[in-house]
Coordinates of C-alpha atoms (C1' of nucleotides) in Angstrom, one line a residue:
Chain A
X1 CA 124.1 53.2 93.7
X2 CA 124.2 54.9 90.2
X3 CA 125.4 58.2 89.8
X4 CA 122.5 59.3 87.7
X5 CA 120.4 58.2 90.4
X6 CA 122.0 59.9 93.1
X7 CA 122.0 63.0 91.1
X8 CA 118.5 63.0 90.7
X9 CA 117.6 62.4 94.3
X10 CA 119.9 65.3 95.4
X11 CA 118.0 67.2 93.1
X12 CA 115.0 66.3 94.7
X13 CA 116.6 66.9 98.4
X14 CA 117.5 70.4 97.3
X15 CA 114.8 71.4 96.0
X16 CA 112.3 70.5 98.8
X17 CA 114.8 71.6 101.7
X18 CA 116.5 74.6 99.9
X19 CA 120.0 72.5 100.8
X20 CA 122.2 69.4 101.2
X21 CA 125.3 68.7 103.6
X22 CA 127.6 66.4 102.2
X23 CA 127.8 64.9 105.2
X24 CA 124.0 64.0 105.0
X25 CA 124.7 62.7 101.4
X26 CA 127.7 60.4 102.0
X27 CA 125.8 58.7 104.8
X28 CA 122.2 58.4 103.0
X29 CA 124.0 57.2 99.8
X30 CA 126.6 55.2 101.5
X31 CA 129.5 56.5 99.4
X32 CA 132.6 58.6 100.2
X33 CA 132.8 62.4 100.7
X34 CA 134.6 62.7 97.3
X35 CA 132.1 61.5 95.4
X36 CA 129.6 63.2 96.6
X37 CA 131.2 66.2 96.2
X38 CA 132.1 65.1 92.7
X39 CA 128.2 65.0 92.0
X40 CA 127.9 67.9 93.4
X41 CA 130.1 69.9 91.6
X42 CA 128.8 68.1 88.2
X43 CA 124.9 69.3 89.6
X44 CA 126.4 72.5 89.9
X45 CA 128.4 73.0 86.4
X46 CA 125.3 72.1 84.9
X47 CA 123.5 75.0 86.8
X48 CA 121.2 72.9 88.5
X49 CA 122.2 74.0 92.2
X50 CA 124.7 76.7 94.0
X51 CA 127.6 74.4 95.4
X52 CA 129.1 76.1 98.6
X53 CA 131.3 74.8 101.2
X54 CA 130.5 71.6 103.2
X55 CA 127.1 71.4 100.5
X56 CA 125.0 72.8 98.3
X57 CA 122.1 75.3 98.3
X58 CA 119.1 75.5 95.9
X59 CA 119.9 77.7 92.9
X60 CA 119.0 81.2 94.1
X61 CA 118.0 82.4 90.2
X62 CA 120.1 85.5 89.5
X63 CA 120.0 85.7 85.8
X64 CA 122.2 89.0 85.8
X65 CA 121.5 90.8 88.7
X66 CA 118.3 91.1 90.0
X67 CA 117.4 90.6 93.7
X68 CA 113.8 88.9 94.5
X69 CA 112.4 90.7 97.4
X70 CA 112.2 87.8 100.0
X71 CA 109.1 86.4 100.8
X72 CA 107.0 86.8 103.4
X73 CA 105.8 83.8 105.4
X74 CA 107.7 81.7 103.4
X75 CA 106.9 78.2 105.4
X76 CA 103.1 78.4 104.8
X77 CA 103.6 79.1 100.7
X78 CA 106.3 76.3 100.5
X79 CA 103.6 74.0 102.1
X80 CA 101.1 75.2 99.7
X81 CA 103.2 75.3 96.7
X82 CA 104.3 71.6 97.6
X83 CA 100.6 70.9 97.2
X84 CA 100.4 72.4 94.3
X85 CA 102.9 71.0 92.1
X86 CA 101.6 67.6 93.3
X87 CA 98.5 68.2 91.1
X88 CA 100.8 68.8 87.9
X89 CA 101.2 66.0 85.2
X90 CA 103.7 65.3 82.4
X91 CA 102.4 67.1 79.0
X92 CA 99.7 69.6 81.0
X93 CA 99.4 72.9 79.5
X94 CA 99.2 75.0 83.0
X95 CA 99.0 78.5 83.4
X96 CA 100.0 80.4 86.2
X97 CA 100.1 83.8 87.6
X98 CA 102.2 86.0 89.5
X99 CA 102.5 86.2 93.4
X100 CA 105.4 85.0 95.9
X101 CA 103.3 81.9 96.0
X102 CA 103.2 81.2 92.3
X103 CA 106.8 81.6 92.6
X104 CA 107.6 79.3 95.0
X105 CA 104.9 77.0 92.9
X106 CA 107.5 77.7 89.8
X107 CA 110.6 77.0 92.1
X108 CA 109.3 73.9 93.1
X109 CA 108.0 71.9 90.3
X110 CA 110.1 68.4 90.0
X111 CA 112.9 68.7 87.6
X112 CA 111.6 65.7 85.4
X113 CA 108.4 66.8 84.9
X114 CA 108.0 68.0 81.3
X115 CA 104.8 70.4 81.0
X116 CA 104.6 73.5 78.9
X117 CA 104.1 76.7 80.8
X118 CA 101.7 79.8 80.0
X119 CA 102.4 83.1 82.6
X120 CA 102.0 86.9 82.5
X121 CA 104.5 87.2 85.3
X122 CA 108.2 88.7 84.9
X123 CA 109.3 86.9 88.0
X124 CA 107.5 83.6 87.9
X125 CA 108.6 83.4 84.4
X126 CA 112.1 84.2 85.6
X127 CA 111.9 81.3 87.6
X128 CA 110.2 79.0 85.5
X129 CA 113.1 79.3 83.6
X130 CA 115.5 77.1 85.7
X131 CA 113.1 74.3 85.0
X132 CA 115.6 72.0 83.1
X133 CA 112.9 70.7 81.1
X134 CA 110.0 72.0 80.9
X135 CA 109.1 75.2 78.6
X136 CA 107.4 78.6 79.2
X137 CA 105.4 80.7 77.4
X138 CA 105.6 84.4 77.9
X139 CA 102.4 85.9 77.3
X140 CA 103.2 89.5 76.1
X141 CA 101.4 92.8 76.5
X142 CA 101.8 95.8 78.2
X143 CA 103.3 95.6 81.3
X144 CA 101.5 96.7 85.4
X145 CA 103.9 98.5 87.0
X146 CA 102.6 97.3 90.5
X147 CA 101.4 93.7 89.5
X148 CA 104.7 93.2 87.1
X149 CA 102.3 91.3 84.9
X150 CA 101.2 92.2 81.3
X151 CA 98.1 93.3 81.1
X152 CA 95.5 94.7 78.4
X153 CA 93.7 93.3 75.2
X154 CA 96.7 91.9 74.1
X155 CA 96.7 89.2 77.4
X156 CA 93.0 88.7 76.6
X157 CA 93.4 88.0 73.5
X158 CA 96.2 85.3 73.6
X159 CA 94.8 84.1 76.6
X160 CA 91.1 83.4 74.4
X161 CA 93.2 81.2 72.4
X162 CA 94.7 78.9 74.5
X163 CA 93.0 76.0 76.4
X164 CA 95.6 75.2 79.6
X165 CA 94.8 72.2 81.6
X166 CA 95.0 73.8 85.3
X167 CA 95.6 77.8 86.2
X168 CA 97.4 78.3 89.5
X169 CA 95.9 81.8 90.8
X170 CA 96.8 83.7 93.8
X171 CA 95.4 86.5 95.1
X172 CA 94.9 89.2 97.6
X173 CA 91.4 89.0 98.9
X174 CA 89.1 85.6 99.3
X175 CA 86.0 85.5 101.2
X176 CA 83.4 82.6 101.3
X177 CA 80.5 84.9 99.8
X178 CA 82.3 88.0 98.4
X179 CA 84.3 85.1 96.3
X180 CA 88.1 86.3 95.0
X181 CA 88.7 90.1 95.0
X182 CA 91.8 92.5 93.9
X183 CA 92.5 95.8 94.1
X184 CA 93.8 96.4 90.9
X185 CA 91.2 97.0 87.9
X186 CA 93.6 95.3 84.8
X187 CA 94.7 92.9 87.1
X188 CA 91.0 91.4 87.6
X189 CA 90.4 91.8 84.0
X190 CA 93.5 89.5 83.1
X191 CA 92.5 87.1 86.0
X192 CA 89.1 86.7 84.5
X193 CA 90.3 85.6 81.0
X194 CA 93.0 83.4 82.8
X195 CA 89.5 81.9 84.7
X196 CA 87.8 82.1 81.6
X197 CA 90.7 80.1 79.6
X198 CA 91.2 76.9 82.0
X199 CA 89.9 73.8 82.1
X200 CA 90.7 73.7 85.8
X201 CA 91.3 76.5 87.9
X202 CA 93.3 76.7 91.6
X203 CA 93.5 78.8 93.4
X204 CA 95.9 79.3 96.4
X205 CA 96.3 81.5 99.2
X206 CA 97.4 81.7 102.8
X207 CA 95.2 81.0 105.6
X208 CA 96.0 85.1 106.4
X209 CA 93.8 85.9 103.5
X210 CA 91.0 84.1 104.6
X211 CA 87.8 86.0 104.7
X212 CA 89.2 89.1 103.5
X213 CA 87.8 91.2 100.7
X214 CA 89.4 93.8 98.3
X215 CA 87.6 96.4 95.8
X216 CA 86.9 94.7 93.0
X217 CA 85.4 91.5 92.5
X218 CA 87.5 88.9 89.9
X219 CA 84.6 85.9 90.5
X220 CA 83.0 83.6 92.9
X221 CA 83.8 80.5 94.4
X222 CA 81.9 78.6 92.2
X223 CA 84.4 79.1 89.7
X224 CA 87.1 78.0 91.8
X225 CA 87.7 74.2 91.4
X226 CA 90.1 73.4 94.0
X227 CA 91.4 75.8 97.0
X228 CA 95.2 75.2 98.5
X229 CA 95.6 76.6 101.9
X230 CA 98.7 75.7 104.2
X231 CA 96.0 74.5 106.6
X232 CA 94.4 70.7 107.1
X233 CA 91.7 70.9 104.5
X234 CA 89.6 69.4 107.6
X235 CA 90.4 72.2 109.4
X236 CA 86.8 74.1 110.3
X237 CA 88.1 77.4 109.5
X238 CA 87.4 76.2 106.2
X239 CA 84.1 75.5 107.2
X240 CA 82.3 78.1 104.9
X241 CA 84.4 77.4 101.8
X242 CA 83.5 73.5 102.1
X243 CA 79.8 74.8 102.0
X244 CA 80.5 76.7 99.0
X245 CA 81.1 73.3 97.4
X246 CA 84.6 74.2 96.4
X247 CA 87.0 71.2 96.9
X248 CA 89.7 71.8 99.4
X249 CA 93.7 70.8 99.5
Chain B
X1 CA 124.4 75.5 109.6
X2 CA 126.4 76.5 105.9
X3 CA 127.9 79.8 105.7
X4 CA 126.0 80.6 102.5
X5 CA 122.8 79.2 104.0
X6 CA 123.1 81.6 106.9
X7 CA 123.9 84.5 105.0
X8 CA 120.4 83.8 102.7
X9 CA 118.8 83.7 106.0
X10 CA 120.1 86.8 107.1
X11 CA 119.4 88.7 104.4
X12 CA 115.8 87.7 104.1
X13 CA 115.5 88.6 107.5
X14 CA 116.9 92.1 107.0
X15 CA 114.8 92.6 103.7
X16 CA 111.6 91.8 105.6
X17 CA 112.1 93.5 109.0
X18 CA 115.2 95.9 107.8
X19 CA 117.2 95.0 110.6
X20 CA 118.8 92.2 112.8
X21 CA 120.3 91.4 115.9
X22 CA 123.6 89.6 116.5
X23 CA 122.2 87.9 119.6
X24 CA 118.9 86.7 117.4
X25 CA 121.3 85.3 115.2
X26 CA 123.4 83.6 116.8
X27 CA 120.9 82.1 118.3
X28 CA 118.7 81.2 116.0
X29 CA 121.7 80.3 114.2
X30 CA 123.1 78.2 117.2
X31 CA 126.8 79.8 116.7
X32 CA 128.9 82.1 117.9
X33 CA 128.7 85.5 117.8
X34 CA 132.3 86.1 116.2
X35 CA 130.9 83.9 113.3
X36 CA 127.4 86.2 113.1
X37 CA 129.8 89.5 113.0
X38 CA 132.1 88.1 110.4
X39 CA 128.6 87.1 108.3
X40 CA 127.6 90.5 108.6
X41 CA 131.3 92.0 107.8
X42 CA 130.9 90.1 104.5
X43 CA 127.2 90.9 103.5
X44 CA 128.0 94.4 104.2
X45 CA 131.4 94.2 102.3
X46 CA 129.7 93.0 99.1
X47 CA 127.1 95.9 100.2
X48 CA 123.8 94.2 100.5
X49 CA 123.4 95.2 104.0
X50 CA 124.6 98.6 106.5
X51 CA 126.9 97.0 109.1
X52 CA 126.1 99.0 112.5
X53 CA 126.6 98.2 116.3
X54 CA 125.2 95.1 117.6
X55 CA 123.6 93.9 114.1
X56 CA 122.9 95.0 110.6
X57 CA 120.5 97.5 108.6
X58 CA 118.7 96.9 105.2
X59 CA 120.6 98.9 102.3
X60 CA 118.2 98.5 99.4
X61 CA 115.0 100.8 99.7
X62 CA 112.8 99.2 96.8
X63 CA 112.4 95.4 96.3
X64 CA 114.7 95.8 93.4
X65 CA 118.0 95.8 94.4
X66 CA 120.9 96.1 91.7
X67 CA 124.4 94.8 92.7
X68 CA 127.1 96.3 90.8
X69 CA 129.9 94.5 91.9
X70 CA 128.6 91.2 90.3
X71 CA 128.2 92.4 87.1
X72 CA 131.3 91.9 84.5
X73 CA 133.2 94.9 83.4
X74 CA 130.7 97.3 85.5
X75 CA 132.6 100.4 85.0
X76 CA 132.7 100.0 81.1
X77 CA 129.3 99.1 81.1
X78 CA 127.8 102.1 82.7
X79 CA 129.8 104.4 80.7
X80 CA 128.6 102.9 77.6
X81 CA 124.6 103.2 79.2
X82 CA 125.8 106.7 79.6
X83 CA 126.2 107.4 76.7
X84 CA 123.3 105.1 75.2
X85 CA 120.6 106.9 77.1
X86 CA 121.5 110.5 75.8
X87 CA 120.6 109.4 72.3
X88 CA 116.1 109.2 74.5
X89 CA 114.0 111.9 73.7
X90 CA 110.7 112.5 75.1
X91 CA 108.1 110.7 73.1
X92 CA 110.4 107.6 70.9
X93 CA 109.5 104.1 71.0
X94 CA 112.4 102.3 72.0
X95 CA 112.9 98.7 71.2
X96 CA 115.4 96.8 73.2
X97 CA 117.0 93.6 73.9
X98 CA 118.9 91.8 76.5
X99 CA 122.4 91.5 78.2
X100 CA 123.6 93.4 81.0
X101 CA 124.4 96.4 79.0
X102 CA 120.9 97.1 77.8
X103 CA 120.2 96.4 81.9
X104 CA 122.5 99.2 82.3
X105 CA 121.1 101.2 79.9
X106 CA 117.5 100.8 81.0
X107 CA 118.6 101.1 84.9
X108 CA 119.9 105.0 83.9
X109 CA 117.1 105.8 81.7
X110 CA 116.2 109.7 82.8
X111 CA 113.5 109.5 85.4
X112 CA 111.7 112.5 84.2
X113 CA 111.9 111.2 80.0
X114 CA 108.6 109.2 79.0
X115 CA 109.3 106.7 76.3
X116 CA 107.7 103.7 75.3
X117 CA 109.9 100.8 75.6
X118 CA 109.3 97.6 74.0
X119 CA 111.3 94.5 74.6
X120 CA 111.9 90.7 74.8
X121 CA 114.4 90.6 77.7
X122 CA 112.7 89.5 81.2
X123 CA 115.7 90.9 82.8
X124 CA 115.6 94.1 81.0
X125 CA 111.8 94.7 81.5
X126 CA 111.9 93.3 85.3
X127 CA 114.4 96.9 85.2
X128 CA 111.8 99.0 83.0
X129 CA 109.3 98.7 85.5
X130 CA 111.0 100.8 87.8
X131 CA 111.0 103.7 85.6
X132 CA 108.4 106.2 87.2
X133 CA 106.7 107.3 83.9
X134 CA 107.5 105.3 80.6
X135 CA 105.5 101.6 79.3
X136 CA 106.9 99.3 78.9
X137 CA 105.7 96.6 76.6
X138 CA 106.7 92.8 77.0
X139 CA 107.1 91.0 73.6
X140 CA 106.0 87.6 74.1
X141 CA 106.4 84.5 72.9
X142 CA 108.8 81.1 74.3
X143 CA 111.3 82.2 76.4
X144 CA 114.6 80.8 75.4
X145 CA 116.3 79.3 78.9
X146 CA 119.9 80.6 78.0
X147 CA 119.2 84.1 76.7
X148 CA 116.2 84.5 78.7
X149 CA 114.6 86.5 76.1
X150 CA 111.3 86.0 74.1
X151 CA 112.0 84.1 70.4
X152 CA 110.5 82.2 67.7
X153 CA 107.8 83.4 65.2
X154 CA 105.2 85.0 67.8
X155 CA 108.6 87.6 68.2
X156 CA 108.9 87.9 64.6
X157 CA 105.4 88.4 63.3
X158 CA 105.3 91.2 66.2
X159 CA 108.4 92.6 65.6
X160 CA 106.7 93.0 62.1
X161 CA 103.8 95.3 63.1
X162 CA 105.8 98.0 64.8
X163 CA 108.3 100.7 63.7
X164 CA 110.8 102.1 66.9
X165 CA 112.1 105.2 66.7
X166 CA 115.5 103.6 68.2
X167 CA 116.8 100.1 68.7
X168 CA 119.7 99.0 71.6
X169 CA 121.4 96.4 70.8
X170 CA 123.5 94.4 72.6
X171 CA 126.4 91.5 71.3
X172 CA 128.8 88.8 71.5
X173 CA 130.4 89.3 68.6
X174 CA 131.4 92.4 66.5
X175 CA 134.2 92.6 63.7
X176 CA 134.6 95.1 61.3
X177 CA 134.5 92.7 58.7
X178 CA 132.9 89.5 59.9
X179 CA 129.8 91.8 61.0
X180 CA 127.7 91.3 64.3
X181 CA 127.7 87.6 64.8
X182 CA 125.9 85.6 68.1
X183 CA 126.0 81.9 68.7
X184 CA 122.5 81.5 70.0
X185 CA 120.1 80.7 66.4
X186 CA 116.9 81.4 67.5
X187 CA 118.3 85.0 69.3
X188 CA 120.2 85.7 66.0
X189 CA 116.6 85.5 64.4
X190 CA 114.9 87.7 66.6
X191 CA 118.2 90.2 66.7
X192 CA 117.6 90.2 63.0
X193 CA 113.7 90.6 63.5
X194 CA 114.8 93.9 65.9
X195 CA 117.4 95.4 63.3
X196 CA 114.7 94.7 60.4
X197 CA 112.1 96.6 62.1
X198 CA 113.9 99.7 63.7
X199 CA 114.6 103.4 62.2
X200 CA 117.8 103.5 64.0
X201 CA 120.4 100.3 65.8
X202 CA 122.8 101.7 67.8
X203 CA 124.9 98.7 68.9
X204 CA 126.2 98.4 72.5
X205 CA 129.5 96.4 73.0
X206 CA 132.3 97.2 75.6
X207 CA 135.9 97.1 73.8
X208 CA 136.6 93.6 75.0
X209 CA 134.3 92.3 72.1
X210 CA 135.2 94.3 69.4
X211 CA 137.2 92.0 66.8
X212 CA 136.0 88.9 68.3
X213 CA 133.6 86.6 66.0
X214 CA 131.0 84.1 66.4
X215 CA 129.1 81.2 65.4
X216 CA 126.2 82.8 63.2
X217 CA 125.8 85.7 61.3
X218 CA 122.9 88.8 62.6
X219 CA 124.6 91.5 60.2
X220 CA 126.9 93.2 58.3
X221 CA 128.4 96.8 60.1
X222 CA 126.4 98.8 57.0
X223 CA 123.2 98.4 59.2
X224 CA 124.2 99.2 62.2
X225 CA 123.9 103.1 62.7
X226 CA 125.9 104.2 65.8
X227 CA 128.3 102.1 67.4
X228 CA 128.4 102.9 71.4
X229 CA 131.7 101.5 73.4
X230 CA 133.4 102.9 76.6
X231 CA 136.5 104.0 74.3
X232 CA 137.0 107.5 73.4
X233 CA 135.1 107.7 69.3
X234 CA 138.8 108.6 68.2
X235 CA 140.7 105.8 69.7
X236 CA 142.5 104.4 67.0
X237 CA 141.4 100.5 68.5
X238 CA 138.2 101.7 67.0
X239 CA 139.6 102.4 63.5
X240 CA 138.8 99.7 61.3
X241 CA 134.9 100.0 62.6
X242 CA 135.0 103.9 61.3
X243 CA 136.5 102.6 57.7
X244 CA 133.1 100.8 57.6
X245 CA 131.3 104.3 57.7
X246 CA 129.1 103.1 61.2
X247 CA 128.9 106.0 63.3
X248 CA 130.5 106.0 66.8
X249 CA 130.1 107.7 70.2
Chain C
dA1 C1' 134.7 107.5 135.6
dA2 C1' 133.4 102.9 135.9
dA3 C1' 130.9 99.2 134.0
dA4 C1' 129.0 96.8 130.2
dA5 C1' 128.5 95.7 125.5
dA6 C1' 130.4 95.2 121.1
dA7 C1' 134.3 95.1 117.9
dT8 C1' 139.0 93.8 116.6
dT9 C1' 143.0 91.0 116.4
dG10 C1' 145.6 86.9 116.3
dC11 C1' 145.7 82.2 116.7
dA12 C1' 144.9 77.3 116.6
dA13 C1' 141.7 73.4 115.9
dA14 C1' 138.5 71.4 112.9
dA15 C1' 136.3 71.0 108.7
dT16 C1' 136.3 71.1 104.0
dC17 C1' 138.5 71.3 99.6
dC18 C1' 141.8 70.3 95.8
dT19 C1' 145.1 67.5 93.2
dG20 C1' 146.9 63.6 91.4
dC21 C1' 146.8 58.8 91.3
dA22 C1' 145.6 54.1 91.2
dA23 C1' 142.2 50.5 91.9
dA24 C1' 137.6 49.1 90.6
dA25 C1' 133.7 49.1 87.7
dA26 C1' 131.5 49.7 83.5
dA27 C1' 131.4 50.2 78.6
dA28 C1' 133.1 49.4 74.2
dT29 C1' 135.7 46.7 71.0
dG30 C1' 137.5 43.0 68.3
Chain D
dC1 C1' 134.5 36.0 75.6
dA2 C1' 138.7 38.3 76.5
dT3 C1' 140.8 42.7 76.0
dT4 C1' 141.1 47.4 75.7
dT5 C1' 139.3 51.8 76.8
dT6 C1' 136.7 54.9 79.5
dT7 C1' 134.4 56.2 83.6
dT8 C1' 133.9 56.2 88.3
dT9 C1' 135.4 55.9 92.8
dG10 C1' 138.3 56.1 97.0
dC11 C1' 142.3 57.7 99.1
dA12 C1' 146.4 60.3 100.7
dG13 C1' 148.7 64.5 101.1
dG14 C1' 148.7 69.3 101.5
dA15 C1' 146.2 73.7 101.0
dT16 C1' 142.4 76.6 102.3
dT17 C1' 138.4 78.1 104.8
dT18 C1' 135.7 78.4 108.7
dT19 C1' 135.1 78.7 113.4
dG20 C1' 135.4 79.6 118.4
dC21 C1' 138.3 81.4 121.9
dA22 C1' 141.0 84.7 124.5
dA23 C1' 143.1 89.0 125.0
dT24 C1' 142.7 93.8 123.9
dT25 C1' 140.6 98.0 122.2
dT26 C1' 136.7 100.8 121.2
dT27 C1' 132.2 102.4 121.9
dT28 C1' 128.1 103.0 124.6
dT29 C1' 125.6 103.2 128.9
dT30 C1' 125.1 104.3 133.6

DNA sequence: AAAAAAATTGCAAAATCCTGCAAAAAAATG
DNA sequence: CATTTTTTTGCAGGATTTTGCAATTTTTTT
């Protein structure tokens, strides 16, 4: 087994599980605890992952010091964001908003894939950032205070110029005939250029936000191409989004 | 179970619910009790959680939490922030750039002083946001993965269009003779950009950089205005930088 | 005041890590 | 192709860290 090799597949490991145990590693790769820990160590200088005794952890991104509230229902994003990333190809143009989801989206997307990144979000950028490869875009503007996005003409504008392949969207409120809904007034407005902008748009939410509805409307399904949910996309609480013709994942 | 991996764990679970158990713990954690106090003992040393009876309290109150302790040369940094921010007054535009001084800087800003801030620091604006009153505006442009900061000709050609009151700059490397000097290109071009565009630089550096020189040139000393370190303006360490007629606090 | 729960302390076993070294493998060189 | 150089790997030892346990003390509850 090539080092290189096993370097990339612990890369993979720890980036779908959050973690490796050397222990797992010798045995899977059939080598001895030193190397292993030698790879480690090299993953580790190289600031792809946190080594820590007995393995490593997935680099938790602390550029200088600044603390990601955790996330809430954290197993049902992973499983969506896994979906997610699945849809990216090498050289895509994608743009992608903020939310814990988005972030785990960002967190997630495999270290050899090389796409160019377009955002409005501090933190998602933040994390898009420990992507060895790829680049990111900041689109600037003034920044929401709540949202931590930019918003205003400035977005819109910038955003009217660009052509991204897919847009990964989250949001608060989804409903089956009310279609996606915020609370926030500049936050709609900069998710309706983003809409406006993509050749593809996705849009991904917890089964939680199902059927709920917020103040102010950002569009309806129809514009949505492709909804990711944690669930089965059989699953017949999604019964009234398949009859809205949007595809499911 | 990792040590490291369980202490993540925990401290999710007090950020979410702001409180654990021992007995969840070591349960969920399947180990001992005596290992779930000492976890505790050392999240609570490093004070990211409250240590009480029988389990463990959340510390941080807003979803931004600032550690001190892991930033470099904390004390000298906050004195020099100190200092920085007196030179705000109601009103400026204040351009400002990365590192963890300018974090400092921006994480003491007056809460009751409304400024515009503009910047290309992801880090530094993530901080921004929690002002109560001032905008901030995110400069944007590709993000460079080792400063984390906005560069490249988007920067510039904005840069261009606006004239700050103030500018804080932070550096690697600052010599009376030599100048400011960084060994990052495409940040030298946007420190330039920043210096270019501003009424007034007031350069950041704690003591420990003075005299030391890097790769590529930003500036001479002649345009830099006020020169803010942790040492007293009179210390003679400071001496050579006074021949060169830059102001200091 | 007694009982129960949690914390502290010291200790020893187990797991993990580090260092230097030499064999093996791979790559470069003539 | 043979030889030299470099890189990678495994191993032995000693050092360090982690962990659970038991005995004791402190705090809380009844």
């Amino acid at each position: 087994m090539l080092k290189e090799e096993r370097h990339r597949l612990i890369l993979r490991e720890v980036n779908i599980h959050n973690k490796v145990l050397i222990a797992d590693l010798t045995d899977k790769f059939d080598v001895s605890e030193d190397t292993v820990r030698r790879d480690l160590h090299e993953l580790a200088n190289s600031g792809k992952i946190q080594k820590v005794r007995g393995g490593a952890l997935s680099k938790s991104y602390s550029g200088y010091s600044y603390h990601e509230q955790d996330i809430y229902a954290y197993r049902e994003k992973n499983l969506i964001a896994r979906k997610a990333v699945s849809l990216l190809k090498d050289g895509m143009l994608v743009l992608i908003s903020g939310g814990s989801t988005n972030l785990e989206i960002a967190r997630l997307v495999p270290p050899e894939l090389k796409v160019t990144f377009l955002t409005v979000s501090l933190s998602t950028a933040m994390q898009l950032l420990e992507h060895p490869v790829s680049e990111t875009i900041f689109i600037g503007g003034q920044l929401s205070k709540s949202a931590k996005i930019s918003v205003g003409g400035e977005v819109i504008g910038k955003l009217s110029e660009v052509r991204p392949d897919i847009c990964f969207l989250g949001t608060n409120g989804i409903d089956a005939s009310a279609g996606i809904t915020e609370s926030d007034w500049e936050v709609v407005i900069v998710k309706k250029a983003m809409i406006q902008a993509s050749s593809k748009v996705v849009l991904c939410a917890i089964a939680e936000k199902l059927n709920t509805v917020q103040r102010i409307k950002v569009c309806d399904m129809s514009q949505i191409d492709l909804l990711v949910t944690e669930l089965d996309p059989q699953s017949e609480l999604l019964t009234s989004y398949r009859n809205t013709g949007v595809q499911l994942a």
